Coordinates of C-alpha atoms and ligand atoms in Angstrom, one line a residue:
M843 CA 15.7 -7.0 11.6
R844 CA 13.1 -9.6 10.8
T845 CA 13.7 -12.6 8.5
I846 CA 11.1 -13.8 5.9
I847 CA 11.7 -16.9 3.9
I848 CA 9.5 -17.6 0.8
T849 CA 9.4 -20.5 -1.5
G850 CA 8.5 -20.0 -5.2
V851 CA 9.6 -16.4 -5.6
S852 CA 10.1 -16.3 -9.4
K853 CA 6.6 -15.5 -10.4
G854 CA 2.9 -15.3 -9.3
L855 CA 2.1 -14.8 -5.6
G856 CA 5.6 -15.6 -4.3
Q857 CA 7.1 -12.8 -6.5
A858 CA 4.4 -10.4 -5.3
L859 CA 4.9 -11.3 -1.7
A860 CA 8.7 -10.8 -2.0
K861 CA 8.0 -7.3 -3.4
T862 CA 5.4 -6.3 -0.9
L863 CA 7.3 -7.6 2.2
A864 CA 10.7 -6.1 1.2
D865 CA 12.0 -3.2 3.3
E866 CA 15.2 -2.2 4.9
D867 CA 14.4 -4.0 8.1
T868 CA 13.7 -7.3 6.4
R869 CA 16.1 -10.1 5.5
L870 CA 14.5 -11.9 2.5
I871 CA 15.4 -15.4 1.6
G872 CA 14.0 -17.3 -1.4
F873 CA 13.9 -20.9 -2.6
G874 CA 12.7 -22.2 -5.9
R875 CA 13.9 -23.6 -9.2
T876 CA 14.5 -20.1 -10.7
Q877 CA 15.1 -16.7 -9.2
G878 CA 13.2 -14.4 -11.6
D879 CA 13.7 -10.8 -10.4
F880 CA 13.9 -11.8 -6.7
T881 CA 16.5 -9.5 -5.0
G882 CA 17.0 -11.3 -1.7
T883 CA 19.3 -14.2 -1.0
F884 CA 18.2 -17.0 -3.4
H885 CA 18.8 -20.8 -3.2
S886 CA 18.0 -22.9 -6.2
C887 CA 16.0 -25.8 -5.1
D888 CA 13.6 -28.2 -6.9
F889 CA 11.1 -30.0 -4.6
T890 CA 10.7 -32.8 -7.1
K891 CA 14.3 -33.8 -6.1
P892 CA 13.6 -34.3 -2.4
Q893 CA 17.0 -35.5 -1.2
L894 CA 18.8 -32.6 -2.8
A895 CA 16.1 -30.1 -1.7
A896 CA 16.4 -31.3 1.9
S897 CA 20.1 -30.7 1.9
I898 CA 19.8 -27.3 0.3
F899 CA 17.2 -26.3 2.9
E900 CA 19.4 -27.6 5.7
S901 CA 22.6 -25.8 4.6
A902 CA 20.9 -22.6 3.6
L903 CA 19.0 -22.3 6.9
A904 CA 22.2 -23.3 8.9
A905 CA 24.1 -20.4 7.3
L906 CA 21.5 -17.8 8.3
P907 CA 22.2 -15.7 11.4
L908 CA 18.6 -16.2 12.6
E909 CA 19.5 -15.8 16.3
D910 CA 19.7 -12.0 15.7
S911 CA 16.2 -11.8 14.1
E912 CA 13.4 -10.1 15.9
S913 CA 10.9 -12.5 14.2
I914 CA 11.2 -15.3 11.7
T915 CA 8.5 -16.2 9.1
F916 CA 8.5 -19.0 6.6
I917 CA 6.0 -18.8 3.7
A918 CA 5.5 -22.1 1.9
N919 CA 4.1 -20.7 -1.3
A920 CA 5.7 -22.8 -4.2
G921 CA 3.1 -24.9 -6.0
R922 CA 2.4 -26.8 -9.1
L923 CA -1.1 -27.4 -10.6
G924 CA 0.2 -30.4 -12.6
I925 CA -1.6 -32.0 -15.5
L926 CA -5.3 -31.6 -15.4
A927 CA -6.7 -35.0 -16.4
K928 CA -8.8 -37.8 -15.2
A929 CA -7.0 -40.4 -12.9
Q930 CA -6.9 -43.1 -15.6
N931 CA -5.0 -40.6 -17.8
L932 CA -2.3 -39.7 -15.3
D933 CA 1.1 -41.3 -15.6
S934 CA 3.6 -41.9 -12.8
Y935 CA 5.6 -38.8 -13.7
D936 CA 2.6 -36.5 -13.3
I937 CA 1.7 -38.2 -10.0
E938 CA 5.2 -38.0 -8.5
E939 CA 6.0 -34.5 -9.6
T940 CA 2.8 -32.9 -8.4
I941 CA 2.7 -34.6 -5.0
A942 CA 6.4 -33.8 -4.5
A943 CA 6.3 -30.1 -5.7
N944 CA 3.4 -29.5 -3.3
L945 CA 3.2 -31.9 -0.4
T946 CA 6.8 -33.2 -0.2
G947 CA 8.2 -29.6 -0.6
S948 CA 6.1 -28.3 2.3
A949 CA 7.0 -31.2 4.6
L950 CA 10.7 -30.8 3.8
A951 CA 10.5 -27.1 4.4
A952 CA 8.6 -27.4 7.7
S953 CA 10.9 -30.1 9.0
A954 CA 14.1 -28.2 8.2
F955 CA 12.7 -24.9 9.4
L956 CA 11.7 -26.3 12.8
R957 CA 15.1 -28.1 13.3
R958 CA 16.8 -24.7 12.7
V959 CA 14.6 -22.5 14.8
E960 CA 13.2 -24.6 17.6
Q961 CA 15.7 -23.2 20.2
I962 CA 15.3 -19.6 19.1
P963 CA 13.1 -17.7 21.5
V964 CA 11.5 -15.1 19.1
P965 CA 8.1 -15.0 17.4
K966 CA 8.1 -17.6 14.6
T967 CA 5.4 -18.3 12.0
F968 CA 5.1 -21.0 9.3
V969 CA 2.5 -20.0 6.7
Q970 CA 1.3 -22.6 4.2
I971 CA -0.3 -21.0 1.1
S972 CA -3.3 -23.3 0.7
S973 CA -6.2 -23.4 -1.7
G974 CA -10.0 -23.8 -1.9
A975 CA -9.0 -27.1 -3.7
A976 CA -8.1 -28.4 -0.2
L977 CA -11.7 -28.3 1.0
P978 CA -13.8 -31.5 0.9
D979 CA -16.7 -29.8 -0.9
R980 CA -14.3 -28.3 -3.6
A981 CA -12.9 -31.5 -4.9
K982 CA -12.8 -31.1 -8.7
A983 CA -12.8 -33.6 -11.5
S984 CA -9.4 -33.7 -13.2
W985 CA -7.6 -32.0 -10.3
S986 CA -7.1 -35.0 -8.1
L987 CA -3.4 -34.6 -7.6
Y988 CA -3.6 -30.8 -6.9
C989 CA -6.6 -31.2 -4.6
A990 CA -5.0 -34.1 -2.8
S991 CA -1.7 -32.4 -2.3
K992 CA -3.3 -29.1 -1.1
A993 CA -5.5 -31.0 1.3
G994 CA -2.4 -32.8 2.5
Q995 CA -0.5 -29.5 3.1
E996 CA -3.4 -28.2 5.2
Q997 CA -3.5 -31.3 7.4
L998 CA 0.3 -31.3 7.6
V999 CA 0.1 -27.8 9.1
R1000 CA -2.7 -28.7 11.5
S1001 CA -0.8 -31.8 12.7
I1002 CA 2.5 -29.9 13.3
A1003 CA 0.5 -27.1 15.0
R1004 CA -0.6 -29.7 17.6
E1005 CA 3.1 -30.6 18.2
Q1006 CA 4.0 -27.0 18.6
E1007 CA 1.5 -26.6 21.5
N1008 CA 4.0 -28.4 23.7
A1009 CA 7.2 -26.9 22.3
Q1010 CA 9.4 -24.8 24.6
H1011 CA 9.7 -22.0 22.0
P1012 CA 6.7 -22.7 19.7
T1013 CA 6.2 -21.7 16.1
T1014 CA 2.7 -20.7 15.0
F1015 CA 1.6 -22.8 12.0
V1016 CA -1.3 -21.5 9.8
N1017 CA -2.8 -22.1 6.4
I1018 CA -3.8 -19.2 4.2
N1019 CA -6.3 -19.8 1.4
P1020 CA -5.6 -16.9 -1.0
G1021 CA -8.5 -17.5 -3.4
V1022 CA -8.1 -17.3 -7.2
M1023 CA -5.4 -15.0 -8.5
E1024 CA -4.3 -14.1 -12.0
T1025 CA -1.0 -16.1 -12.3
S1026 CA 0.4 -18.7 -14.6
M1027 CA -1.8 -21.3 -12.8
Q1028 CA -5.0 -19.6 -14.0
E1029 CA -3.6 -19.4 -17.5
Q1030 CA -2.9 -23.1 -17.4
I1031 CA -6.5 -23.8 -16.2
R1032 CA -8.1 -21.7 -19.0
Q1033 CA -6.0 -23.5 -21.6
T1034 CA -7.4 -26.9 -20.6
T1035 CA -10.0 -28.5 -22.8
P1036 CA -13.6 -29.1 -21.5
E1037 CA -13.0 -32.8 -22.1
S1038 CA -10.1 -32.8 -19.6
F1039 CA -11.7 -30.2 -17.2
P1040 CA -15.5 -29.8 -17.4
E1041 CA -15.5 -26.6 -15.3
V1042 CA -13.1 -24.7 -17.5
E1043 CA -15.8 -22.3 -18.9
R1044 CA -16.4 -21.0 -15.4
F1045 CA -12.8 -20.0 -15.0
I1046 CA -12.8 -18.4 -18.5
K1047 CA -15.9 -16.4 -17.6
M1048 CA -14.3 -15.2 -14.3
K1049 CA -11.4 -13.8 -16.2
E1050 CA -13.6 -12.2 -18.9
E1051 CA -15.7 -10.5 -16.1
G1052 CA -12.6 -9.2 -14.4
R1053 CA -13.3 -11.1 -11.2
I1054 CA -9.7 -12.5 -10.7
P1055 CA -7.5 -10.3 -8.5
T1056 CA -3.9 -9.7 -9.2
P1057 CA -1.2 -11.5 -7.1
D1058 CA -0.2 -8.0 -5.8
T1059 CA -3.7 -7.4 -4.4
V1060 CA -3.6 -10.8 -2.7
A1061 CA 0.0 -10.3 -1.4
A1062 CA -1.1 -7.0 0.2
K1063 CA -3.8 -8.8 2.1
I1064 CA -1.3 -11.5 3.3
R1065 CA 1.1 -8.7 4.4
D1066 CA -1.7 -7.1 6.5
L1067 CA -2.7 -10.4 8.0
L1068 CA 0.9 -11.2 9.0
S1069 CA 1.6 -7.7 10.3
N1070 CA -0.2 -8.8 13.4
A1071 CA 1.4 -12.2 13.6
A1072 CA 0.8 -12.5 17.4
S1073 CA -2.9 -12.6 16.8
L1074 CA -2.7 -15.6 14.4
E1075 CA -4.3 -18.8 15.8
N1076 CA -2.0 -21.8 15.7
G1077 CA -3.5 -24.5 13.4
K1078 CA -6.1 -22.2 11.8
T1079 CA -6.9 -21.8 8.1
Y1080 CA -7.4 -18.2 7.1
S1081 CA -9.4 -17.6 4.0
L1082 CA -8.6 -14.3 2.3
A1083 CA -12.1 -14.1 0.9
N1084 CA -13.1 -13.0 4.5
Y1085 CA -10.7 -10.1 4.6
Ligands
NAP1141 N1 -3.3 -18.9 -8.8 C1 -4.4 -19.3 -8.1 O1 -5.6 -19.0 -8.6 C2 -4.3 -19.9 -6.8 C3 -5.4 -20.2 -6.1 C4 -5.3 -20.8 -4.8 C5 -4.1 -21.1 -4.3 N2 -3.0 -20.9 -5.1 C6 -1.7 -21.3 -4.5 O2 -0.8 -20.2 -4.5 C7 0.5 -20.6 -4.5 C8 1.3 -19.8 -5.6 O3 0.7 -20.2 -6.8 P1 0.8 -19.2 -8.1 O4 -0.6 -19.1 -8.6 O5 1.6 -18.0 -7.8 O6 1.6 -20.1 -9.1 P2 2.8 -19.8 -10.2 O7 2.6 -18.5 -10.7 O8 2.7 -21.0 -11.1 O9 4.1 -19.9 -9.2 C9 4.5 -21.1 -8.6 C10 5.8 -20.9 -8.0 O10 6.2 -22.2 -7.4 C11 7.5 -22.5 -7.8 N3 7.6 -23.9 -8.1 C12 6.9 -24.7 -8.9 N4 7.3 -25.9 -8.9 C13 8.4 -26.0 -8.1 C14 9.3 -27.0 -7.7 N5 9.2 -28.3 -8.2 N6 10.3 -26.7 -6.8 C15 10.4 -25.5 -6.3 N7 9.6 -24.5 -6.6 C16 8.6 -24.7 -7.5 C17 7.7 -21.7 -9.1 O11 9.1 -21.3 -9.3 P3 10.1 -22.0 -10.3 O12 9.3 -22.4 -11.5 O13 11.1 -21.0 -10.5 O14 10.6 -23.2 -9.5 C18 6.9 -20.4 -8.9 O15 7.7 -19.4 -8.4 C19 0.5 -22.1 -4.7 O16 0.7 -22.8 -3.5 C20 -0.9 -22.4 -5.2 O17 -1.3 -23.7 -4.9 C21 -3.0 -20.3 -6.3

């Protein structure tokens, strides 16, 4: 039996991943604020409450019989776009919630995951669902918190990947940039005014032209990529646009 842990399973890509990765040989564990139709073992956990989230990760992972798994995969998928607005129009709530939901959540997850699995000698993978917004040349006006926290997640993964090079039973850390997908994040983007987000027309046009894939299509590509986990390169960012 393999174990797959996914954050943000209630909707969007996380929901699609849970469905496409489920089979009788898979123990599925989910974290997030709400469960949606997720059928695995679910732990309610809000990354904007870091102390509480850390203890939920810790106790949920401690209770799992991971030593009997043939492989262990953690997919840090949960994310929040946050308010799209220029920096001078952000308040402390927006700033704290978006950075916490994205960057703090991934750091807590990676830390708790490694503590739990570091002595387990089976193939282990930590996947960060990243974004084009993490790339230096894709910085977008009005997306400063999202871009900064996605870039932070990518660098977090690269740094921990370095640490794992010297681990006795290393975990492979990778980023996967899924590209745009038709989820609630895209709906939120299209509802933003051009004053708040000058590029909004481009996203509306992509939708009108049917150029935005479903999360199911993207989840199937991630499933295929992870099916050969041994070939994944520690510290690398995989862009699904290339697959
Ligand atoms: N959609 C795109 O075009 C696109 C493009 C590139 C990258 N991505 C990335 O893909 C991933 C999935 O995004 P999506 O489009 O599927 O978004 P989504 O439909 O909005 O789903 C986000 C998930 O994250 C969970 N979440 C949000 N805030 C949370 C919090 N504070 N604590 C715990 N869980 C939280 C949500 O669950 P609850 O509300 O139940 O907590 C939900 O299941 C994200 O990392 C995103 O950055 C998306």
